[in-house]
Tab-separated table of C-alpha atoms in Angstrom:
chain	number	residue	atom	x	y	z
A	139	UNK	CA	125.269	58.097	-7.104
A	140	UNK	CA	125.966	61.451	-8.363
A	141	UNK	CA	128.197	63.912	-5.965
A	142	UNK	CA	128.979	66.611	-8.017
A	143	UNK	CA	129.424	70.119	-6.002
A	144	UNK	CA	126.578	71.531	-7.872
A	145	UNK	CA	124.059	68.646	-6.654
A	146	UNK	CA	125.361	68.679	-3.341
A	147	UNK	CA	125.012	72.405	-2.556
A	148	UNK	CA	121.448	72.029	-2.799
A	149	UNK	CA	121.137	68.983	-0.539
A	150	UNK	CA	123.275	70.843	2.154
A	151	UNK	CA	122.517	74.591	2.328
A	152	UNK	CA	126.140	74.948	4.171
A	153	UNK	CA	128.315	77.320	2.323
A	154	UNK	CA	126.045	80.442	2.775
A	155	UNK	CA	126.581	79.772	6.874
A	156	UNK	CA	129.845	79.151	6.644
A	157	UNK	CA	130.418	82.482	4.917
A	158	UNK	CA	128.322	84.582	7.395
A	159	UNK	CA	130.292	82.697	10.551
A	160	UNK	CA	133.703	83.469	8.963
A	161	UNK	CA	132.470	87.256	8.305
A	162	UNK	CA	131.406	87.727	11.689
A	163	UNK	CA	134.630	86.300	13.182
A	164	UNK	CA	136.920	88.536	11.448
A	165	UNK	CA	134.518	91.575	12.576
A	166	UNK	CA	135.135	90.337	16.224
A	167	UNK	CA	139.389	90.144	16.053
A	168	UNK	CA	139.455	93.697	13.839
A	169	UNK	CA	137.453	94.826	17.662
A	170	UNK	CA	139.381	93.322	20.343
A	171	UNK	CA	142.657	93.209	18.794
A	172	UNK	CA	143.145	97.678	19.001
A	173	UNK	CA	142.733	97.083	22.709
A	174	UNK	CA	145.072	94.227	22.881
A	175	UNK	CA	147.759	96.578	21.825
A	176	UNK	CA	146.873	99.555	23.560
A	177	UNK	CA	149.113	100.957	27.268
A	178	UNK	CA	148.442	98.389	30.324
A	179	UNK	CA	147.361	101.554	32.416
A	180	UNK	CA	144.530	101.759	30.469
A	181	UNK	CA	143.839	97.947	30.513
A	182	UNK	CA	144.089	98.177	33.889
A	183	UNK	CA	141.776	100.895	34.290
A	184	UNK	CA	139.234	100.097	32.146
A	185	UNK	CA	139.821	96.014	33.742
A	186	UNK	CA	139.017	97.433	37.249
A	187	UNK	CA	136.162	99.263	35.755
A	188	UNK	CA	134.126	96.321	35.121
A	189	UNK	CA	132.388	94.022	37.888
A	190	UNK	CA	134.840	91.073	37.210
A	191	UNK	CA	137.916	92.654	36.905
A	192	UNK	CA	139.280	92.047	40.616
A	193	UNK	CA	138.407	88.177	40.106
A	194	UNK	CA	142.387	87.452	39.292
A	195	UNK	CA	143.936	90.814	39.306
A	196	UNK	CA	146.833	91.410	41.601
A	197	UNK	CA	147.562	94.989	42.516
A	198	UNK	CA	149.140	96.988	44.890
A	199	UNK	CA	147.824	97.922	48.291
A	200	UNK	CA	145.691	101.286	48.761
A	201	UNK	CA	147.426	103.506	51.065
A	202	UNK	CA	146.013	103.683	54.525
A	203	UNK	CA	144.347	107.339	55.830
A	204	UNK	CA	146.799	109.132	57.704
A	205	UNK	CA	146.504	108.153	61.928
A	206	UNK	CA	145.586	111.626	64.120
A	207	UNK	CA	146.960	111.849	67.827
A	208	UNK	CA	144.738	112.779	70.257
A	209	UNK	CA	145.616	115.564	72.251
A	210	UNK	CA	145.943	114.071	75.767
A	211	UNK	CA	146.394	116.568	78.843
A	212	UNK	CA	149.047	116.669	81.059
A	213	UNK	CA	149.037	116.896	84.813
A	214	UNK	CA	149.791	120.480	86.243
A	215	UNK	CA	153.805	120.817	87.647
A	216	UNK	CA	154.307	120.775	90.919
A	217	UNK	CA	154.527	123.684	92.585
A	218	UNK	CA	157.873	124.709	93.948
A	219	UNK	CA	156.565	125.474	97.488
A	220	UNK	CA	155.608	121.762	97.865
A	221	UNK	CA	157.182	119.413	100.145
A	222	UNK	CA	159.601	116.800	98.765
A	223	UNK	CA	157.861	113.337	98.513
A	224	UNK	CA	159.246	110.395	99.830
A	225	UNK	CA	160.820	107.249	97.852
A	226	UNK	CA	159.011	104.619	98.836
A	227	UNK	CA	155.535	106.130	100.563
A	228	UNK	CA	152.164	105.421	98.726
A	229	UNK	CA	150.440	108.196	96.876
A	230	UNK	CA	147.376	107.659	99.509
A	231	UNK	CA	149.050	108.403	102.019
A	232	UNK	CA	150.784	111.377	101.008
A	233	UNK	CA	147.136	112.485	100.074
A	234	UNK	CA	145.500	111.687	103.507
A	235	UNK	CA	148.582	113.932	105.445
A	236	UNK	CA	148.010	116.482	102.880
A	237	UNK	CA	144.445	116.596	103.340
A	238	UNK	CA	144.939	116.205	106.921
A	239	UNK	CA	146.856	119.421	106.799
A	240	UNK	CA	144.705	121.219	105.345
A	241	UNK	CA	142.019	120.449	107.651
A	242	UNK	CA	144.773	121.515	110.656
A	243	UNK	CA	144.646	124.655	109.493
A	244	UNK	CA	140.601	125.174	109.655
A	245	UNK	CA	140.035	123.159	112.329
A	246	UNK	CA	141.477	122.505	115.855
A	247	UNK	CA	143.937	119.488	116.081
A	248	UNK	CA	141.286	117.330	117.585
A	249	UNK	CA	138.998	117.713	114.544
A	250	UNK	CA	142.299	116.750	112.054
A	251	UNK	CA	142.992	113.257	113.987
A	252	UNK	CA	139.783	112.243	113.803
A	253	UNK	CA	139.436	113.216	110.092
A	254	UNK	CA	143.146	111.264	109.419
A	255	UNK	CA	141.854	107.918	111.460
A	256	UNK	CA	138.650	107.966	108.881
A	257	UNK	CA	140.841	108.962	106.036
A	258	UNK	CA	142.453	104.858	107.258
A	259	UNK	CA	144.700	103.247	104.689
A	260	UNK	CA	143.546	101.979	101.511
A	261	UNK	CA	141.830	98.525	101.134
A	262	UNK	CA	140.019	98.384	105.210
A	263	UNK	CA	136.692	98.278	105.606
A	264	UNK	CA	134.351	101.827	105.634
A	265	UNK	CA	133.486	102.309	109.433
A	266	UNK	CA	130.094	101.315	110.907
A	267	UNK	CA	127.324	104.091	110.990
A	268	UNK	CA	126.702	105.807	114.099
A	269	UNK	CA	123.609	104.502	116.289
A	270	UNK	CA	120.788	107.682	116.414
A	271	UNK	CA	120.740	109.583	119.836
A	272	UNK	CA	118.656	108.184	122.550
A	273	UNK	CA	115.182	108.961	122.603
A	274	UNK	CA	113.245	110.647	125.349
A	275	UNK	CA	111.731	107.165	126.749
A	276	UNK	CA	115.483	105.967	126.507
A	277	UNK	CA	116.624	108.900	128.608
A	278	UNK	CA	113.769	108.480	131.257
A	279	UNK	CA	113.952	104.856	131.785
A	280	UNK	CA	117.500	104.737	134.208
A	281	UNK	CA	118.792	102.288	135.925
A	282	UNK	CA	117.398	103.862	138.919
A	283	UNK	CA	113.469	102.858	137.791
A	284	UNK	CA	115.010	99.212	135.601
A	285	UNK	CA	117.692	97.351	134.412
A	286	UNK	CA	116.493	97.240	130.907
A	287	UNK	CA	119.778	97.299	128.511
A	288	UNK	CA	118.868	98.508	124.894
A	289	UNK	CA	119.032	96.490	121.948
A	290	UNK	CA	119.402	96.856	118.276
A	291	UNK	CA	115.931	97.397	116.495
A	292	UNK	CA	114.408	94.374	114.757
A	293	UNK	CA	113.242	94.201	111.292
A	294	UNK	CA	111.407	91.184	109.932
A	295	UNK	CA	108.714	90.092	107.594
A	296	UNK	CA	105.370	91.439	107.494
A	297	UNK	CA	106.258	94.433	109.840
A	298	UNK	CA	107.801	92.286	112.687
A	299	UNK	CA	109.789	94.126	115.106
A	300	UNK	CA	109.954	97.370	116.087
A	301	UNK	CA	112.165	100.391	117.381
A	302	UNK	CA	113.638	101.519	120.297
A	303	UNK	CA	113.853	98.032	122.220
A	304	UNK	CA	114.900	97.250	125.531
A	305	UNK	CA	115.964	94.192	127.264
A	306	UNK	CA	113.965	94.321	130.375
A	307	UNK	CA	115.527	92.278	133.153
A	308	UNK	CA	114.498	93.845	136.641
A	309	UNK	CA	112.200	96.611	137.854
A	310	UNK	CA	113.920	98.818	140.228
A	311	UNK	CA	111.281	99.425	143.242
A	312	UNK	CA	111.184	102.728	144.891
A	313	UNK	CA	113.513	101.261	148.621
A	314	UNK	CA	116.162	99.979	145.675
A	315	UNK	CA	114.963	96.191	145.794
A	316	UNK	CA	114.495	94.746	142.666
A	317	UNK	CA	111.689	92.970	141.119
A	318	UNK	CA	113.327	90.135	138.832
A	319	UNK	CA	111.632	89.350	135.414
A	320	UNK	CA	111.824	85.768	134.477
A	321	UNK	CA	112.901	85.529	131.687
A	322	UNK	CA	113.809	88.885	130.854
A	323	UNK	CA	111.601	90.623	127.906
A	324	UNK	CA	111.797	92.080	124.895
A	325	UNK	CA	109.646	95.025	124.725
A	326	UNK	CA	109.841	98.158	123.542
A	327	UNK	CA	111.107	100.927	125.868
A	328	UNK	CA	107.043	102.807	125.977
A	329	UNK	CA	106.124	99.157	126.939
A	330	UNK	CA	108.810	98.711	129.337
A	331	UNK	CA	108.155	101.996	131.358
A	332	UNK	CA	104.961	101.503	131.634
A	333	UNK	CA	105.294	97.665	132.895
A	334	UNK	CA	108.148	99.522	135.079
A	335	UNK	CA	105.575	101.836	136.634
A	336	UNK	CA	102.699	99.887	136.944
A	337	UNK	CA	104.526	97.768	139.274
A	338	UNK	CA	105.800	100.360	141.234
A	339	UNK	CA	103.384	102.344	142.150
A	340	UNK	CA	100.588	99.931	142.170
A	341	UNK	CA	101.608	95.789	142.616
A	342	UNK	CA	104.552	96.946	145.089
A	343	UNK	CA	101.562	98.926	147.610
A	344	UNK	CA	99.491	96.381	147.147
A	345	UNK	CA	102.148	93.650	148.148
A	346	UNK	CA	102.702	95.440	151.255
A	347	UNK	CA	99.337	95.049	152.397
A	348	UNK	CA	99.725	91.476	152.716
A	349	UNK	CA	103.210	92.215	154.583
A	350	UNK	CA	105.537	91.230	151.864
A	351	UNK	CA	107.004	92.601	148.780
A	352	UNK	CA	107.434	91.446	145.188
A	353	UNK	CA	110.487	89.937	144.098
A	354	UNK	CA	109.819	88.402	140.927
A	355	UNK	CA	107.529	88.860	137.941
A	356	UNK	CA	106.373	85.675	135.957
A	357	UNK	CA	106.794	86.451	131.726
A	358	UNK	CA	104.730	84.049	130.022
A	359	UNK	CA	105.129	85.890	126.357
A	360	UNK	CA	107.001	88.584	125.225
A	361	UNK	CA	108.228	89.519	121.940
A	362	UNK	CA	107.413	86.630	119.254
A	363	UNK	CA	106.822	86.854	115.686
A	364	UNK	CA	103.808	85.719	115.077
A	365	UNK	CA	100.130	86.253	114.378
A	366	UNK	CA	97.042	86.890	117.171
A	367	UNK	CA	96.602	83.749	119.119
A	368	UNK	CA	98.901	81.909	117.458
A	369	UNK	CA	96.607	81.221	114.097
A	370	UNK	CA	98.280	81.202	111.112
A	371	UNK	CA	97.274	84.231	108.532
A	372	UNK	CA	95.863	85.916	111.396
A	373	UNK	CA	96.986	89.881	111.758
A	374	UNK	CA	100.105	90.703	113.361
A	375	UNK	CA	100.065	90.338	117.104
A	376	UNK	CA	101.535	93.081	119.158
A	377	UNK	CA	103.981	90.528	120.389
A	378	UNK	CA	105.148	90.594	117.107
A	379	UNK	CA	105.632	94.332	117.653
A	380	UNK	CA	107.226	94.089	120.968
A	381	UNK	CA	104.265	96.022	122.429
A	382	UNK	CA	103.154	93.101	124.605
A	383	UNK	CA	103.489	91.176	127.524
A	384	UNK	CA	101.401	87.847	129.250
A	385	UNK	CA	101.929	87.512	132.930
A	386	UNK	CA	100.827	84.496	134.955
A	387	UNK	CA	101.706	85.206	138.706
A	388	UNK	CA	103.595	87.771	140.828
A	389	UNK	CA	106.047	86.059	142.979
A	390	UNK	CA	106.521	87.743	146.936
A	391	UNK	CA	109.504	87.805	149.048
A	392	UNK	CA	107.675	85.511	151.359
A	393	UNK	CA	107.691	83.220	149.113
A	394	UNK	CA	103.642	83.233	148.202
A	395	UNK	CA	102.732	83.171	144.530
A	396	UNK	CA	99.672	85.131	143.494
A	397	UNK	CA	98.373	83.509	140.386
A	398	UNK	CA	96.203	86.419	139.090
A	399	UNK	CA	93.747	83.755	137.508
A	400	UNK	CA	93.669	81.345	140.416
A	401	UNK	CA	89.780	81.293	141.720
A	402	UNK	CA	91.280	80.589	145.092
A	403	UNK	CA	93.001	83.848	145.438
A	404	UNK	CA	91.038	86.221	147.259
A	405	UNK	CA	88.457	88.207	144.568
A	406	UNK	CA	89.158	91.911	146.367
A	407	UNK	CA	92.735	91.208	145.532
A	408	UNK	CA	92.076	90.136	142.159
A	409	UNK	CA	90.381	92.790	141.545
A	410	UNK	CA	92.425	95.206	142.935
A	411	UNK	CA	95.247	94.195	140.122
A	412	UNK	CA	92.526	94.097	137.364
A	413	UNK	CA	91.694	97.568	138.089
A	414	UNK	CA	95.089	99.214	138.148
A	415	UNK	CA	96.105	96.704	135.122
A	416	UNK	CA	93.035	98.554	133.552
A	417	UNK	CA	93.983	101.849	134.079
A	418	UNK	CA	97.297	101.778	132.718
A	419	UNK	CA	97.148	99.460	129.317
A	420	UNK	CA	95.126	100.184	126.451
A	421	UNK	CA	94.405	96.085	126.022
A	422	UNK	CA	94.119	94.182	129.177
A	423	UNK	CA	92.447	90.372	128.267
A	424	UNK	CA	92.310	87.371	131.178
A	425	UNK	CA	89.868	84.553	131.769
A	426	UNK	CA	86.503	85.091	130.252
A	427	UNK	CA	87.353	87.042	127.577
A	428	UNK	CA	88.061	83.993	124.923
A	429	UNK	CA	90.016	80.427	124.989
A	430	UNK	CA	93.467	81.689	124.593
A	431	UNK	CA	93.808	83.764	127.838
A	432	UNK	CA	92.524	81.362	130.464
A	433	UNK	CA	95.589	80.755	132.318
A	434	UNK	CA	97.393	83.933	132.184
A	435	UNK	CA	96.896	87.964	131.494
A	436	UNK	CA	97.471	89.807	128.466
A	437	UNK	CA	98.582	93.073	128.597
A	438	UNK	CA	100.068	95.617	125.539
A	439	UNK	CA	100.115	99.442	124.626
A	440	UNK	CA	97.849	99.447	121.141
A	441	UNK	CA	96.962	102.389	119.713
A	442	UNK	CA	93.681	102.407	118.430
A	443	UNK	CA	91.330	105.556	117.514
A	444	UNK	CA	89.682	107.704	119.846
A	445	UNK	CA	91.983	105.991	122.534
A	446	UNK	CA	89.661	103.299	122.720
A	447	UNK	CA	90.476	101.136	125.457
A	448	UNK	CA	89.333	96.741	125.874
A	449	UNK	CA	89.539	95.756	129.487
A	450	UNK	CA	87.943	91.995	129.618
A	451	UNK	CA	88.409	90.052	132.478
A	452	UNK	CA	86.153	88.200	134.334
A	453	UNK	CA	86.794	87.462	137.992
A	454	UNK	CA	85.316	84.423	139.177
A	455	UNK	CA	84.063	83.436	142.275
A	456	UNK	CA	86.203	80.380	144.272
A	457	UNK	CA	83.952	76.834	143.164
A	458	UNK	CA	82.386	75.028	145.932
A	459	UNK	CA	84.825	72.490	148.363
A	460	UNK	CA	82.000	69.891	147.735
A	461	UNK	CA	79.948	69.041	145.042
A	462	UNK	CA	76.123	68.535	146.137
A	463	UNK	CA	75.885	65.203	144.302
A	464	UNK	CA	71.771	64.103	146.059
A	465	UNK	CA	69.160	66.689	146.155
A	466	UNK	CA	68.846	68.009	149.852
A	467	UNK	CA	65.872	66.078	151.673
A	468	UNK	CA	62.802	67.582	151.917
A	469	UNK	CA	62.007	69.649	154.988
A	470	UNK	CA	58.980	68.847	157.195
A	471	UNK	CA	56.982	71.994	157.165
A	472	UNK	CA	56.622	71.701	153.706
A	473	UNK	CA	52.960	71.051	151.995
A	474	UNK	CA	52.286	67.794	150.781
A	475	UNK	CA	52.560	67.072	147.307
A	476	UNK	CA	49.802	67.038	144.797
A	477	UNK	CA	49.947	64.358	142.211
A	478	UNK	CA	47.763	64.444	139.110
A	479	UNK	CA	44.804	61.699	138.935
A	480	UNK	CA	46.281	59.041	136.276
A	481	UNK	CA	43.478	57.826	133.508
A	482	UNK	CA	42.929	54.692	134.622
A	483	UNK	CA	41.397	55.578	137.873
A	484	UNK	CA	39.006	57.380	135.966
A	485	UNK	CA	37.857	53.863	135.397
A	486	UNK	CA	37.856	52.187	138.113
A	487	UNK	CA	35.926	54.894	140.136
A	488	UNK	CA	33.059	52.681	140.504
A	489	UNK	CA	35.475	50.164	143.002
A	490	UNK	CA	36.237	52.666	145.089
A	491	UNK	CA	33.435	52.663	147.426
A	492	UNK	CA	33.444	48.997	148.134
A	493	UNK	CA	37.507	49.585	148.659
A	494	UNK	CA	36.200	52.092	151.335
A	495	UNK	CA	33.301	50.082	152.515
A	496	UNK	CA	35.857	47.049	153.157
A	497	UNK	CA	38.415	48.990	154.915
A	498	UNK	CA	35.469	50.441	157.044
A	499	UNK	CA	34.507	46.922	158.416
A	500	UNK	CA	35.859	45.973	161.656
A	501	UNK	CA	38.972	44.328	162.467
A	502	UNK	CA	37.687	41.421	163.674
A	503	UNK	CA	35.499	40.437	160.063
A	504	UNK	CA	38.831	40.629	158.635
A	505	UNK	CA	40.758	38.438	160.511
A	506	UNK	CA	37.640	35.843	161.032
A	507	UNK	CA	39.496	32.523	159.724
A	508	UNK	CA	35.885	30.558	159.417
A	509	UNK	CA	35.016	32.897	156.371
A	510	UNK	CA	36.601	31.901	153.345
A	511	UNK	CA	38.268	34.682	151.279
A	512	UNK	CA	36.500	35.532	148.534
A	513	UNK	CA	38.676	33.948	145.218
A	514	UNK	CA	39.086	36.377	142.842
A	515	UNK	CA	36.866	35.331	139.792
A	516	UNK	CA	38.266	34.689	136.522
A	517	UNK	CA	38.837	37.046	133.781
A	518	UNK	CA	35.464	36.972	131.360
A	519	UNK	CA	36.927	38.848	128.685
A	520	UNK	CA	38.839	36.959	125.782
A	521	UNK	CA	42.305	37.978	124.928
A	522	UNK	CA	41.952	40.007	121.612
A	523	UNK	CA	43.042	37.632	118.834
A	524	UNK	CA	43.981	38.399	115.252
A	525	UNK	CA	41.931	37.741	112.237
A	526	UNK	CA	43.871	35.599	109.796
A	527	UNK	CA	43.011	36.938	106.216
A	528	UNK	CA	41.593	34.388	103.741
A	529	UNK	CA	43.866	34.456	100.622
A	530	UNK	CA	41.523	35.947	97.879
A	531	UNK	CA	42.544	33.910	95.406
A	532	UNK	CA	41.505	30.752	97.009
């Protein structure tokens, strides 16, 4: 085997690459070795200049931007003239008595205490609002014409409630007696004078008539949330607004209930109270009128358009003591009665002359015992039979 250099050079073309990698390495050191030697400012400069300089530099902190003060305003000095504070005393309070000074000097001293109770110490509760002023009804319905105490207005769901309500207790009648309503009702104070009224001037003369006087009123229904009759998702009753009221009876001082839907009440009287209920209320509804007001009387103060008014009450007569349970018996003037022939005497028109002719004959052929009576003969005809079918097939 022959391994002489010449021989081998052209089995391995190595020596040609091994002189271009040597050139190119000492092309690379002659490069990077100027900047090897060159000022470490300017390695450092040039090191931060490239993306991966800061991977495992170390170098000092940047200095921070200088911090600038805000200018903050100071409070005003105190004026010489002003009185010395005292250790101790809260700064609210100093501020109410100076404000309450102040106020002193505008106002008359009545007008500063009140402002320096409001003014209060720190922490209590703000005081309640003040109720509004009375209204006109309020101011007209005394304790000379009711006892009917007011009481806070009512808010609820659906418009429920109302304003301006009263608490009405008694009715005040015109010789100071009063006319106790049991239990007392809610109403509003319109509603309330006019109930007030009404009995007054018209159940009170009335009462005296039949030599008593009222003493107490029976309330069925008052105020009650709810819908018309009770139904659920029906329209807002005017109980519901306060604006009602359902009486049953009117109690005397004689102790004589008038139950204004009893038939056995006398009708003038009834209708005396149905009248003058009429005449004041824009809804009066009693018996007659539908199911729900059979046993007592509805009365309320709706507004509706044109002033239209509903009065519906019917007053019934008193029902008999007695129920007629037979028919009554027949007088004896009257005509006798005329029945209609019946078919089948049609037929047998032909035996009614010798029906005659027999009960013409003399008393004595018919109760001859030596003549036989006549036997009735025997039926002739055959009883109708059925025709049994032959079968077909046979």
């Amino acid at each position: 085997m022959n391994c002489s250099a010449e021989k081998a050079s052209r089995k391995w073309a190595y020596g040609a690459f091994g002189r271009t990698a040597a050139a190119i390495v000492t092309v690379a050191v002659a490069l990077l070795l100027p900047g090897a030697l060159s000022e470490p400012a300017w390695a450092a400069k040039a090191s931060r200049s490239a993306p991966w300089g800061d991977l495992f530099g170390i170098y000092p902190p940047k200095p921070r931007a200088k911090v600038q003060r805000a200018a903050v305003p100071l409070p005003r000095p105190r004026p010489a003239d002003a009185p010395a504070a005292v250790q101790g005393r809260p700064k609210a309070e100093e501020a109410a008595k100076e404000t309450s000074k102040e106020t002193s000097k505008e106002a008359p001293k009545e007008t500063s205490k009140e402002t320096a109770k409001e003014a209060g110490k720190p922490g209590e509760p703000a005081p309640a609002p003040q109720p509004p002023p009375p209204s006109a009804c309020r101011l007209a319905l005394t304790d000379a014409i009711a006892i009917a105490p007011s009481i806070p207005d009512i808010r609820g769901a659906g418009g429920c409630g109302g304003e301006d309500l009263v608490r009405l207790e008694a009715i005040v009648l015109p010789d100071k007696r009063q006319v106790s309503v049991k239990p007392a009702a809610i109403l509003r104070c319109a509603m309330a004078s006019a109930l007030a009224d009404w009995i007054r001037n018209d159940i009170a003369p009335l009462a005296e008539r039949l030599g008593s006087t009222v003493s107490d009123l029976d309330n069925f229904d008052s105020f009650e949330c709810r819908g018309r009759n009770r139904i659920v998702g029906a329209r807002l009753s005017e109980h519901g607004r306060a604006n009602a009221i359902d009486i049953r009876a009117i109690k005397l001082a004689n102790g004589r209930s008038i139950s204004l839907t009893d038939r056995t009440v006398p009708r003038d009287l009834r209708e005396a109270v149905l009248h003058s209920a009429c005449a004041r209320f824009s809804t009066v509804l009693g018996p007659g009128s539908d199911w729900y007001h059979e046993d007592h009387i509805h009365l309320d103060l709706m507004e509706r358009r044109n002033n239209y008014r509903i009065c519906q009450w019917d007053v019934w007569d008193p029902l008999p003591q007695k129920a007629p349970l037979l028919p009554a018996a027949r007088p004896e003037e009257a005509p006798p009665r005329e029945v209609a022939a019946k078919p089948d005497e049609d037929k047998s028109g032909a035996a009614r002359p010798a029906a005659e002719k027999s009960s013409a004959a003399p008393a004595d052929a018919k109760s001859d015992p030596a003549k036989p009576e006549a036997e009735p003969k025997p039926a002739t005809s055959k009883p109708a039979t059925k025709k049994r079918r032959h079968d077909r097939r046979s």
